[in-house]
mmCIF file of C-alpha atoms and ligand atoms in Angstrom:
data_model
loop_
_atom_site.group_PDB
_atom_site.id
_atom_site.type_symbol
_atom_site.label_atom_id
_atom_site.label_comp_id
_atom_site.label_asym_id
_atom_site.label_seq_id
_atom_site.Cartn_x
_atom_site.Cartn_y
_atom_site.Cartn_z
ATOM 1 C CA MET S 910 1.983 66.137 18.469
ATOM 2 C CA PRO S 911 3.482 64.735 21.970
ATOM 3 C CA VAL S 912 2.059 61.938 23.808
ATOM 4 C CA ASP S 913 3.053 60.482 26.816
ATOM 5 C CA VAL S 914 3.780 56.146 27.047
ATOM 6 C CA ASP S 915 3.448 54.151 29.919
ATOM 7 C CA ALA S 916 6.418 52.583 27.824
ATOM 8 C CA GLU S 917 8.260 48.840 28.855
ATOM 9 C CA ILE S 918 11.747 48.205 29.555
ATOM 10 C CA ILE S 919 12.873 46.313 26.676
ATOM 11 C CA ALA S 920 16.155 45.648 27.461
ATOM 12 C CA ASN S 921 18.854 47.759 28.950
ATOM 13 C CA ARG S 922 22.962 47.275 27.723
ATOM 14 C CA PRO S 923 25.527 48.523 30.154
ATOM 15 C CA LEU S 924 28.244 50.253 27.212
ATOM 16 C CA SER S 925 30.928 50.144 31.023
ATOM 17 C CA SER S 926 30.167 51.249 34.377
ATOM 18 C CA GLU S 927 28.591 54.529 33.237
ATOM 19 C CA TYR S 928 26.876 54.438 30.295
ATOM 20 C CA ASN S 929 23.915 52.474 29.402
ATOM 21 C CA VAL S 930 21.648 51.723 26.655
ATOM 22 C CA LEU S 931 17.406 51.044 27.534
ATOM 23 C CA THR S 932 15.452 49.916 25.229
ATOM 24 C CA LEU S 933 11.483 51.552 25.572
ATOM 25 C CA ALA S 934 9.048 50.327 24.100
ATOM 26 C CA ALA S 935 7.015 53.732 22.613
ATOM 27 C CA PRO S 936 6.100 53.232 18.881
ATOM 28 C CA SER S 937 3.760 56.314 18.595
ATOM 29 C CA ILE S 938 7.167 58.873 19.688
ATOM 30 C CA ALA S 939 9.325 56.162 17.740
ATOM 31 C CA ALA S 940 7.483 56.699 14.574
ATOM 32 C CA SER S 941 7.492 60.807 15.210
ATOM 33 C CA ALA S 942 10.853 61.788 16.225
ATOM 34 C CA ALA S 943 13.146 63.285 14.335
ATOM 35 C CA PRO S 944 17.007 64.250 14.795
ATOM 36 C CA GLY S 945 17.836 65.974 18.106
ATOM 37 C CA GLN S 946 14.464 66.073 19.183
ATOM 38 C CA PHE S 947 14.085 64.752 23.025
ATOM 39 C CA VAL S 948 12.229 62.327 26.077
ATOM 40 C CA MET S 949 11.608 63.365 29.413
ATOM 41 C CA LEU S 950 11.536 60.839 31.532
ATOM 42 C CA LYS S 951 10.176 58.914 35.008
ATOM 43 C CA ALA S 952 12.761 57.031 35.467
ATOM 44 C CA ALA S 953 10.857 55.019 39.058
ATOM 45 C CA ALA S 954 7.224 55.466 39.690
ATOM 46 C CA GLY S 955 6.060 57.469 42.874
ATOM 47 C CA VAL S 956 7.768 60.692 44.326
ATOM 48 C CA ASP S 957 11.004 60.430 44.491
ATOM 49 C CA PRO S 958 12.827 61.387 42.295
ATOM 50 C CA LEU S 959 10.008 63.469 41.806
ATOM 51 C CA LEU S 960 10.643 65.275 38.431
ATOM 52 C CA ARG S 961 10.926 63.460 34.610
ATOM 53 C CA ARG S 962 14.246 64.067 33.243
ATOM 54 C CA PRO S 963 15.861 64.780 29.287
ATOM 55 C CA PHE S 964 16.553 63.099 27.117
ATOM 56 C CA SER S 965 18.165 62.650 23.759
ATOM 57 C CA VAL S 966 15.898 59.976 21.478
ATOM 58 C CA PHE S 967 19.613 57.574 20.340
ATOM 59 C CA GLU S 968 17.623 55.099 18.558
ATOM 60 C CA ILE S 969 14.583 54.185 16.487
ATOM 61 C CA ILE S 970 13.821 50.922 16.856
ATOM 62 C CA ARG S 971 12.096 49.181 13.818
ATOM 63 C CA ASP S 972 10.951 46.057 13.983
ATOM 64 C CA ARG S 973 11.064 43.049 11.078
ATOM 65 C CA HIS S 974 8.661 45.149 8.767
ATOM 66 C CA GLY S 975 10.236 47.891 9.086
ATOM 67 C CA THR S 976 8.024 50.219 11.060
ATOM 68 C CA ALA S 977 8.867 51.964 13.847
ATOM 69 C CA SER S 978 8.581 49.946 17.591
ATOM 70 C CA ALA S 979 10.566 51.462 20.304
ATOM 71 C CA ILE S 980 13.601 54.596 20.701
ATOM 72 C CA THR S 981 16.569 54.066 22.150
ATOM 73 C CA VAL S 982 18.138 56.623 25.501
ATOM 74 C CA LEU S 983 22.174 56.352 25.285
ATOM 75 C CA SER S 984 22.731 57.380 29.578
ATOM 76 C CA LYS S 985 25.428 58.656 31.441
ATOM 77 C CA ARG S 986 25.077 57.966 35.643
ATOM 78 C CA ILE S 987 25.513 61.346 37.535
ATOM 79 C CA GLY S 988 22.715 61.056 39.507
ATOM 80 C CA PRO S 989 19.545 59.940 41.158
ATOM 81 C CA SER S 990 17.354 59.522 38.141
ATOM 82 C CA THR S 991 20.364 58.059 35.104
ATOM 83 C CA SER S 992 21.375 55.344 38.173
ATOM 84 C CA LEU S 993 17.686 54.509 37.786
ATOM 85 C CA ILE S 994 17.728 54.463 34.729
ATOM 86 C CA TYR S 995 21.207 52.602 34.760
ATOM 87 C CA ASP S 996 19.944 50.030 36.424
ATOM 88 C CA ALA S 997 16.670 49.536 34.972
ATOM 89 C CA ARG S 998 15.371 46.015 34.418
ATOM 90 C CA PRO S 999 13.729 43.977 31.053
ATOM 91 C CA GLY S 1000 9.859 43.673 31.641
ATOM 92 C CA GLN S 1001 9.598 47.823 34.024
ATOM 93 C CA HIS S 1002 7.699 49.970 33.457
ATOM 94 C CA MET S 1003 9.176 54.580 33.061
ATOM 95 C CA MET S 1004 6.650 57.143 32.011
ATOM 96 C CA CYS S 1005 8.342 58.567 28.587
ATOM 97 C CA LEU S 1006 7.204 62.060 27.188
ATOM 98 C CA GLY S 1007 7.647 63.124 24.044
ATOM 99 C CA PRO S 1008 9.231 63.948 21.535
ATOM 100 C CA LEU S 1009 9.587 67.129 22.336
ATOM 101 C CA GLY S 1010 11.577 69.831 21.113
ATOM 102 C CA ARG S 1011 12.760 72.070 18.016
ATOM 103 C CA PRO S 1012 15.240 69.205 15.979
ATOM 104 C CA PHE S 1013 17.850 69.479 14.090
ATOM 105 C CA THR S 1014 17.794 71.085 10.526
ATOM 106 C CA VAL S 1015 19.190 68.234 8.275
ATOM 107 C CA ILE S 1016 20.863 69.814 4.718
ATOM 108 C CA ASP S 1017 21.277 68.089 1.567
ATOM 109 C CA PRO S 1018 24.333 67.455 -0.679
ATOM 110 C CA PRO S 1019 25.913 68.928 -1.833
ATOM 111 C CA ALA S 1020 27.294 70.623 1.972
ATOM 112 C CA GLU S 1021 28.876 68.126 3.657
ATOM 113 C CA ALA S 1022 27.894 68.006 7.607
ATOM 114 C CA TRP S 1023 29.783 68.047 10.688
ATOM 115 C CA MET S 1024 28.529 66.666 13.697
ATOM 116 C CA ILE S 1025 30.823 67.531 16.960
ATOM 117 C CA ALA S 1026 30.150 64.946 20.346
ATOM 118 C CA GLY S 1027 31.337 65.300 23.676
ATOM 119 C CA GLY S 1028 31.457 62.240 25.462
ATOM 120 C CA VAL S 1029 27.106 61.732 26.089
ATOM 121 C CA GLY S 1030 26.526 64.340 23.258
ATOM 122 C CA LEU S 1031 26.613 61.510 21.153
ATOM 123 C CA ALA S 1032 23.721 61.134 21.476
ATOM 124 C CA PRO S 1033 21.402 62.776 19.320
ATOM 125 C CA PHE S 1034 23.985 61.583 16.245
ATOM 126 C CA ALA S 1035 23.031 58.155 15.633
ATOM 127 C CA THR S 1036 18.922 59.689 14.247
ATOM 128 C CA LEU S 1037 21.272 62.371 12.264
ATOM 129 C CA ALA S 1038 23.232 60.239 10.645
ATOM 130 C CA GLU S 1039 21.010 58.292 9.069
ATOM 131 C CA ALA S 1040 19.297 60.907 8.261
ATOM 132 C CA LEU S 1041 22.057 62.585 7.199
ATOM 133 C CA HIS S 1042 22.894 59.310 5.038
ATOM 134 C CA ALA S 1043 19.771 58.434 3.333
ATOM 135 C CA ARG S 1044 20.090 62.678 1.770
ATOM 136 C CA GLY S 1045 23.514 61.412 0.340
ATOM 137 C CA VAL S 1046 25.159 63.576 2.224
ATOM 138 C CA ALA S 1047 29.057 63.317 2.978
ATOM 139 C CA THR S 1048 29.295 62.853 7.791
ATOM 140 C CA THR S 1049 31.577 63.626 9.499
ATOM 141 C CA LEU S 1050 31.373 62.682 13.617
ATOM 142 C CA PHE S 1051 34.468 64.276 15.646
ATOM 143 C CA TYR S 1052 33.876 62.905 18.963
ATOM 144 C CA GLY S 1053 35.993 63.273 21.626
ATOM 145 C CA ALA S 1054 35.945 61.067 25.149
ATOM 146 C CA ARG S 1055 37.591 61.199 28.395
ATOM 147 C CA ARG S 1056 39.352 58.174 27.153
ATOM 148 C CA GLY S 1057 39.434 55.350 24.221
ATOM 149 C CA ALA S 1058 36.577 53.058 26.198
ATOM 150 C CA GLU S 1059 33.794 54.925 26.212
ATOM 151 C CA LEU S 1060 33.994 56.045 22.317
ATOM 152 C CA PHE S 1061 30.382 53.569 21.802
ATOM 153 C CA TYR S 1062 28.856 52.999 18.274
ATOM 154 C CA LEU S 1063 31.920 53.739 16.079
ATOM 155 C CA ASP S 1064 30.780 50.663 13.698
ATOM 156 C CA PHE S 1065 27.412 51.738 14.209
ATOM 157 C CA PHE S 1066 28.839 55.982 12.848
ATOM 158 C CA ARG S 1067 31.252 52.948 9.814
ATOM 159 C CA GLN S 1068 28.348 51.248 8.614
ATOM 160 C CA LEU S 1069 26.845 54.511 7.667
ATOM 161 C CA GLY S 1070 29.802 55.809 5.955
ATOM 162 C CA VAL S 1071 30.449 58.171 8.746
ATOM 163 C CA ASP S 1072 34.186 59.782 8.665
ATOM 164 C CA LEU S 1073 35.170 59.054 12.211
ATOM 165 C CA VAL S 1074 37.481 61.882 13.424
ATOM 166 C CA LEU S 1075 38.746 60.614 17.879
ATOM 167 C CA THR S 1076 40.279 62.943 20.878
ATOM 168 C CA THR S 1077 40.849 61.467 24.267
ATOM 169 C CA GLU S 1078 41.637 63.478 26.927
ATOM 170 C CA ASP S 1079 44.277 60.414 27.962
ATOM 171 C CA GLY S 1080 44.685 59.762 23.919
ATOM 172 C CA SER S 1081 44.030 56.498 24.941
ATOM 173 C CA THR S 1082 42.536 56.517 20.969
ATOM 174 C CA GLY S 1083 43.073 59.087 18.771
ATOM 175 C CA GLU S 1084 43.917 62.378 19.033
ATOM 176 C CA HIS S 1085 45.378 63.452 22.522
ATOM 177 C CA GLY S 1086 43.311 66.578 23.917
ATOM 178 C CA ARG S 1087 39.420 67.512 23.025
ATOM 179 C CA VAL S 1088 37.766 67.281 19.882
ATOM 180 C CA ILE S 1089 37.786 71.464 19.333
ATOM 181 C CA ALA S 1090 40.870 71.392 18.132
ATOM 182 C CA PRO S 1091 40.992 68.622 15.166
ATOM 183 C CA LEU S 1092 38.560 70.173 14.043
ATOM 184 C CA ASN S 1093 39.869 74.035 13.519
ATOM 185 C CA ARG S 1094 42.221 72.446 11.373
ATOM 186 C CA ALA S 1095 39.717 70.721 9.274
ATOM 187 C CA LEU S 1096 38.101 74.007 9.667
ATOM 188 C CA ALA S 1097 41.002 76.247 8.671
ATOM 189 C CA ALA S 1098 41.614 73.703 5.608
ATOM 190 C CA ARG S 1099 38.658 73.570 3.726
ATOM 191 C CA SER S 1100 37.408 75.865 1.060
ATOM 192 C CA SER S 1101 35.411 78.891 1.969
ATOM 193 C CA ALA S 1102 32.679 77.468 -1.607
ATOM 194 C CA ALA S 1103 31.875 74.535 0.116
ATOM 195 C CA ALA S 1104 28.997 74.339 2.337
ATOM 196 C CA VAL S 1105 29.733 72.988 6.021
ATOM 197 C CA MET S 1106 27.007 72.490 8.043
ATOM 198 C CA LEU S 1107 28.278 71.857 11.990
ATOM 199 C CA TYR S 1108 25.363 70.501 14.034
ATOM 200 C CA ALA S 1109 27.230 70.217 18.098
ATOM 201 C CA CYS S 1110 26.558 68.270 21.407
ATOM 202 C CA GLY S 1111 28.035 68.008 24.466
ATOM 203 C CA PRO S 1112 28.620 69.650 27.351
ATOM 204 C CA GLU S 1113 28.199 73.882 27.333
ATOM 205 C CA GLY S 1114 32.725 74.309 26.960
ATOM 206 C CA MET S 1115 32.345 72.450 24.646
ATOM 207 C CA LEU S 1116 29.165 73.856 23.274
ATOM 208 C CA ALA S 1117 30.519 77.898 23.548
ATOM 209 C CA ALA S 1118 34.336 76.521 21.224
ATOM 210 C CA ALA S 1119 32.676 74.929 18.569
ATOM 211 C CA ALA S 1120 30.323 78.212 17.972
ATOM 212 C CA ARG S 1121 33.096 80.561 18.873
ATOM 213 C CA THR S 1122 35.433 78.176 15.759
ATOM 214 C CA ALA S 1123 32.298 77.991 13.427
ATOM 215 C CA LEU S 1124 31.762 81.777 13.018
ATOM 216 C CA SER S 1125 35.581 82.978 12.870
ATOM 217 C CA TYR S 1126 35.343 80.346 9.648
ATOM 218 C CA GLY S 1127 31.415 82.052 9.008
ATOM 219 C CA ARG S 1128 30.996 78.640 9.174
ATOM 220 C CA PRO S 1129 26.896 77.887 10.399
ATOM 221 C CA CYS S 1130 26.696 75.272 13.666
ATOM 222 C CA GLN S 1131 23.368 74.373 14.982
ATOM 223 C CA VAL S 1132 23.911 73.575 18.208
ATOM 224 C CA SER S 1133 21.498 71.269 21.219
ATOM 225 C CA VAL S 1134 21.993 72.637 24.382
ATOM 226 C CA GLU S 1135 22.260 70.842 27.615
ATOM 227 C CA ARG S 1136 20.003 73.573 30.428
ATOM 228 C CA ILE S 1137 18.104 71.899 33.368
ATOM 229 C CA MET S 1138 14.433 70.665 32.467
ATOM 230 C CA GLY S 1139 11.784 70.659 34.583
ATOM 231 C CA CYS S 1140 8.851 69.700 32.714
ATOM 232 C CA GLY S 1141 9.936 70.161 29.218
ATOM 233 C CA LEU S 1142 6.931 71.923 27.770
ATOM 234 C CA GLY S 1143 7.880 75.748 28.670
ATOM 235 C CA GLY S 1144 5.241 75.634 31.188
ATOM 236 C CA CYS S 1145 8.705 75.828 33.820
ATOM 237 C CA TYR S 1146 11.704 78.499 32.835
ATOM 238 C CA SER S 1147 13.858 76.202 34.975
ATOM 239 C CA CYS S 1148 15.303 75.738 31.278
ATOM 240 C CA VAL S 1149 16.213 78.881 29.456
ATOM 241 C CA VAL S 1150 19.237 80.085 27.541
ATOM 242 C CA PRO S 1151 19.900 83.880 26.518
ATOM 243 C CA MET S 1152 20.257 84.867 22.774
ATOM 244 C CA ARG S 1153 21.648 87.939 20.631
ATOM 245 C CA SER S 1154 18.731 90.193 19.615
ATOM 246 C CA GLU S 1155 18.937 91.528 15.863
ATOM 247 C CA ASP S 1156 18.369 95.210 17.981
ATOM 248 C CA GLY S 1157 22.558 94.654 19.590
ATOM 249 C CA THR S 1158 20.331 93.802 22.799
ATOM 250 C CA PHE S 1159 19.459 90.037 24.657
ATOM 251 C CA HIS S 1160 16.924 87.946 25.398
ATOM 252 C CA HIS S 1161 15.970 84.325 26.594
ATOM 253 C CA VAL S 1162 14.486 81.788 25.569
ATOM 254 C CA ARG S 1163 12.753 78.539 26.936
ATOM 255 C CA SER S 1164 15.442 75.654 25.275
ATOM 256 C CA CYS S 1165 12.693 73.250 25.477
ATOM 257 C CA ILE S 1166 11.116 74.578 23.487
ATOM 258 C CA ALA S 1167 12.754 76.946 21.268
ATOM 259 C CA GLY S 1168 15.546 74.307 21.018
ATOM 260 C CA PRO S 1169 17.687 72.410 22.029
ATOM 261 C CA VAL S 1170 18.516 72.403 18.856
ATOM 262 C CA LEU S 1171 19.403 76.533 18.140
ATOM 263 C CA PRO S 1172 22.446 78.347 16.391
ATOM 264 C CA GLY S 1173 25.521 78.674 17.795
ATOM 265 C CA ASP S 1174 26.141 82.191 16.619
ATOM 266 C CA GLN S 1175 22.500 84.071 18.069
ATOM 267 C CA ILE S 1176 23.834 82.290 21.819
ATOM 268 C CA ARG S 1177 25.149 84.724 24.454
ATOM 269 C CA TRP S 1178 27.195 81.968 24.947
ATOM 270 C CA ASP S 1179 29.497 84.509 27.857
ATOM 271 C CA SER S 1180 26.736 84.632 30.429
ATOM 272 C CA HIS S 1181 26.966 81.389 31.593
ATOM 273 C CA ASN S 1182 30.519 80.588 30.584
HETATM 274 C C1 FAD E 456 18.184 67.535 25.721
HETATM 275 C C2 FAD E 456 18.587 67.649 26.037
HETATM 276 C C3 FAD E 456 18.892 66.258 26.207
HETATM 277 C C4 FAD E 456 19.668 65.116 27.365
HETATM 278 N N1 FAD E 456 19.746 63.863 26.615
HETATM 279 C C5 FAD E 456 21.078 63.068 27.037
HETATM 280 C C6 FAD E 456 20.916 61.939 26.585
HETATM 281 O O1 FAD E 456 20.697 61.813 25.281
HETATM 282 N N2 FAD E 456 22.019 61.344 27.791
HETATM 283 C C7 FAD E 456 22.075 62.130 28.729
HETATM 284 O O2 FAD E 456 22.479 60.745 29.855
HETATM 285 N N3 FAD E 456 21.642 62.694 29.976
HETATM 286 C C8 FAD E 456 21.118 63.634 28.853
HETATM 287 N N4 FAD E 456 20.924 64.289 29.044
HETATM 288 C C9 FAD E 456 20.942 65.292 30.517
HETATM 289 C C10 FAD E 456 19.769 64.933 31.624
HETATM 290 O O3 FAD E 456 19.788 65.348 31.395
HETATM 291 C C11 FAD E 456 20.873 64.999 32.796
HETATM 292 O O4 FAD E 456 22.325 64.093 33.313
HETATM 293 C C12 FAD E 456 20.214 64.756 33.825
HETATM 294 O O5 FAD E 456 18.837 64.709 34.414
HETATM 295 C C13 FAD E 456 20.249 64.304 34.930
HETATM 296 O O6 FAD E 456 19.429 63.535 36.208
HETATM 297 P P1 FAD E 456 19.921 63.033 37.939
HETATM 298 O O7 FAD E 456 18.880 62.174 38.374
HETATM 299 O O8 FAD E 456 20.439 61.472 37.829
HETATM 300 O O9 FAD E 456 20.844 64.076 38.173
HETATM 301 P P2 FAD E 456 20.357 65.782 38.874
HETATM 302 O O10 FAD E 456 20.152 64.718 40.573
HETATM 303 O O11 FAD E 456 19.495 65.798 38.557
HETATM 304 O O12 FAD E 456 22.111 65.354 38.769
HETATM 305 C C14 FAD E 456 23.277 65.925 38.918
HETATM 306 C C15 FAD E 456 23.613 67.226 38.899
HETATM 307 O O13 FAD E 456 24.317 67.354 37.286
HETATM 308 C C16 FAD E 456 23.953 68.179 36.931
HETATM 309 N N5 FAD E 456 22.472 68.134 35.214
HETATM 310 C C17 FAD E 456 21.604 67.895 35.707
HETATM 311 N N6 FAD E 456 20.819 68.090 34.437
HETATM 312 C C18 FAD E 456 22.174 68.622 33.554
HETATM 313 C C19 FAD E 456 22.017 69.099 32.325
HETATM 314 N N7 FAD E 456 21.848 68.781 31.484
HETATM 315 N N8 FAD E 456 22.908 69.899 32.048
HETATM 316 C C20 FAD E 456 24.116 70.595 32.773
HETATM 317 N N9 FAD E 456 24.445 69.661 34.068
HETATM 318 C C21 FAD E 456 23.034 69.007 34.648
HETATM 319 C C22 FAD E 456 22.687 68.804 38.479
HETATM 320 O O14 FAD E 456 22.709 69.911 38.145
HETATM 321 C C23 FAD E 456 23.804 68.517 38.848
HETATM 322 O O15 FAD E 456 24.323 68.354 40.142
HETATM 323 C C24 FAD E 456 19.857 65.366 27.729
HETATM 324 C C25 FAD E 456 19.291 66.799 28.731
HETATM 325 C C26 FAD E 456 18.853 67.819 27.849
HETATM 326 C C27 FAD E 456 18.651 69.352 28.355
HETATM 327 S S1 FES E 457 11.801 72.962 30.760
HETATM 328 FE FE1 FES E 457 9.696 73.904 31.636
HETATM 329 S S2 FES E 457 9.956 75.875 30.474
HETATM 330 FE FE2 FES E 457 11.724 73.841 29.940
#
């Protein structure tokens, strides 16, 4: 059950001039959040901004007894709420509703997990990598950003034994270009007898490309979609995603409750690309 917490900000760590990691004291959310779930954050009290904004649960913070005590969110500053989150100070409070949405389905060995992240789409993969590590699943992260300085938490993933395949649009780190190119090569090189589950989160164009690439190799792909969300609870229909029905027609789902994690091969990508 989601809970609404008046969460104290414990820490705010800038990673760059746009990205920061905010730590919120929300033990009940931390204790029950599953990889891929999100929270709705009200960045300021009062009416401006009026609506909460959705953020993936980035990390679960545990105290020295191992009890979940806080969550973090990885935020990219693009507008009013994310600017307030970037500038937030420890001691301030933010209303935090969660955990919300349908999480990733975590696989077991011998299947391998390939995570595909674009930019701030890295956010749901820290908790997923931990869950996969706990199950002994061999995991690769294909991670693309605009430049090397925007590739974050690489050591975190390395310490979990995750293989990293990095790309940057300016070529400053890893392969020059977008993350779909090495994904495509890796899928082509992998025997179809070996089970691989793909997980993708990032800009819509990248998600569509990841889902299409997965489909062309007959691989399943769970995508975490990012729609504008007014409520996060199924009440406002701001977040609908068109999906293919079994009979070839289309229907819409509310991605805040049916997702944000959805099967990539069932989304009608051409309607919003
Ligand atoms: C399930 C989910 C999880 C998310 N997790 C994260 C996260 O972990 N970290 C993070 O930084 N962001 C995340 N986002 C996106 C985040 O919610 C938006 O960046 C945020 O709402 C922007 O708020 P704002 O007030 O700063 O800017 P706004 O003024 O609300 O938006 C600025 C501009 O971005 C556009 N926009 C807003 N939200 C989205 C969106 N979801 N997709 C595409 N365009 C959008 C607006 O139309 C506007 O043009 C997530 C979104 C969803 C749906
Ligand atoms: S965000 Fe309101 S219905 Fe999905």
